[in-house]
Amino acid sequence: VQLVESGGGLVQPGGSLRLSCAASGYTYNRNCMAWFCQAPGKEREGVAAISPRAAGIYYAGFVQGRFTISRGNAKNTTYLQMYSLKPEDTAMYYCARAGNTWHGPLDPGSYNYWGKGTQVTVS
């Protein structure tokens, strides 16, 4: 299993970014996918999650209405469209694939494969 994030960068407050996560090495449309963020000195926290067929979509309260998660099962790719970015959104953003132990869609314990992350800086 391999997850590779891209699309991070430096953006001004109020700007937008689109993150992508390319998955390989497994049958992509069988697992929930999620995005997490981790700022320096803070714990990793869930941002958004999406079920295998996109019937269920979940957001953390702090991104509700600003971020949109989606997936392209034909392209084995998960996306995070980020609008109205704030300085407090600055963090490393990680893509993750759900495993067999479920603690909820935004709980890191529900995910057993992780990408290496892409840095988002809002300044």
Coordinates of C-alpha atoms in Angstrom, one line a residue:
V1 CA 0.0 0.0 0.0
Q2 CA 1.3 3.4 -0.9
L3 CA -0.3 6.8 -0.4
V4 CA 1.4 9.9 -1.9
E5 CA 0.1 13.4 -1.1
S6 CA 0.7 16.5 -3.2
G7 CA -0.6 20.0 -3.7
G8 CA 0.6 21.6 -0.5
G9 CA 2.4 25.0 -0.5
L10 CA 2.4 28.5 0.7
V11 CA -0.8 30.5 0.4
Q12 CA -2.0 33.8 1.7
P13 CA -4.9 34.0 4.2
G14 CA -8.2 33.6 2.3
G15 CA -6.6 31.6 -0.4
S16 CA -7.3 28.1 -1.7
L17 CA -5.4 24.9 -2.2
R18 CA -6.3 21.5 -3.5
L19 CA -4.5 18.5 -2.0
S20 CA -4.4 15.1 -3.8
C21 CA -3.6 11.7 -2.5
A22 CA -2.7 9.0 -5.0
A23 CA -3.2 5.5 -3.7
S24 CA -1.7 2.3 -5.0
G25 CA -1.1 -1.3 -4.0
Y26 CA -4.7 -2.3 -3.0
T27 CA -8.3 -2.1 -4.2
Y28 CA -8.9 1.6 -3.7
N29 CA -12.7 1.6 -3.6
R30 CA -13.0 -0.8 -0.6
N31 CA -11.7 1.5 2.2
C32 CA -12.7 4.8 3.8
M33 CA -10.1 7.5 3.2
A34 CA -9.3 10.6 5.3
W35 CA -7.2 13.6 5.7
F36 CA -5.5 14.5 8.9
C37 CA -3.4 17.5 9.9
Q38 CA -0.7 18.0 12.4
A39 CA 0.8 21.3 13.5
P40 CA 4.1 21.6 15.3
G41 CA 3.7 20.6 18.9
K42 CA 0.1 19.4 18.4
E43 CA -1.5 16.0 18.0
R44 CA -2.6 14.7 14.7
E45 CA -6.3 15.5 14.2
G46 CA -8.9 14.4 11.7
V47 CA -9.9 17.0 9.1
A48 CA -12.3 15.1 6.8
A49 CA -13.2 11.5 5.8
I50 CA -15.1 9.8 3.0
S51 CA -16.6 6.4 2.8
P52 CA -15.7 4.0 -0.1
R53 CA -18.5 5.0 -2.4
A54 CA -18.7 8.6 -1.0
A55 CA -22.1 8.0 0.6
G56 CA -20.7 9.1 4.0
I57 CA -18.7 12.3 4.3
Y58 CA -17.4 13.7 7.6
Y59 CA -15.7 17.0 8.6
A60 CA -14.1 18.4 11.7
G61 CA -15.9 21.4 13.0
F62 CA -13.0 23.7 12.4
V63 CA -13.2 23.1 8.6
Q64 CA -16.9 22.7 8.1
G65 CA -18.0 24.8 5.2
R66 CA -14.4 25.6 4.1
F67 CA -13.0 22.3 3.0
T68 CA -14.4 19.6 0.7
I69 CA -13.3 16.0 0.5
S70 CA -13.9 13.9 -2.6
R71 CA -12.6 10.8 -4.2
G72 CA -12.1 9.6 -7.7
N73 CA -12.3 5.8 -7.6
A74 CA -11.4 5.5 -11.3
K75 CA -8.2 7.4 -10.5
N76 CA -7.5 5.9 -7.1
T77 CA -7.2 9.5 -5.8
T78 CA -8.6 11.3 -2.8
Y79 CA -8.8 15.1 -2.8
L80 CA -9.1 17.9 -0.3
Q81 CA -10.3 21.2 -1.7
M82 CA -9.4 23.9 0.8
Y83 CA -11.0 27.4 0.7
S84 CA -10.8 30.5 2.9
L85 CA -7.6 29.3 4.4
K86 CA -6.5 30.7 7.8
P87 CA -3.1 30.9 9.4
E88 CA -4.3 28.4 11.9
D89 CA -4.7 25.9 9.1
T90 CA -0.9 25.7 8.8
A91 CA 0.1 22.1 9.3
M92 CA 1.4 19.0 7.7
Y93 CA -1.5 17.3 6.0
Y94 CA -1.6 13.5 5.8
C95 CA -3.8 11.1 3.7
A96 CA -4.8 7.9 5.4
R97 CA -6.6 4.6 4.6
A98 CA -8.9 3.0 7.0
G99 CA -8.1 -0.4 8.4
N100 CA -10.2 -3.1 10.1
T101 CA -10.4 -1.4 13.6
W102 CA -13.0 1.3 13.6
H103 CA -13.1 4.1 16.1
G104 CA -14.9 6.7 14.0
P105 CA -14.2 8.4 10.8
L106 CA -11.9 11.1 12.2
D107 CA -10.1 9.0 14.8
P108 CA -6.5 8.3 13.8
G109 CA -6.9 4.8 15.3
S110 CA -9.2 3.9 12.5
Y111 CA -6.5 4.2 9.9
N112 CA -3.6 1.8 9.3
Y113 CA -1.8 3.3 6.3
W114 CA -0.5 6.8 6.0
G115 CA 1.2 9.0 3.5
K116 CA 4.3 11.0 4.3
G117 CA 2.4 14.3 4.2
T118 CA 2.3 17.6 2.3
Q119 CA 3.0 20.9 4.1
V120 CA 0.4 23.6 4.0
T121 CA 1.5 27.1 5.1
V122 CA -0.9 30.0 5.3
S123 CA 0.8 33.3 5.8

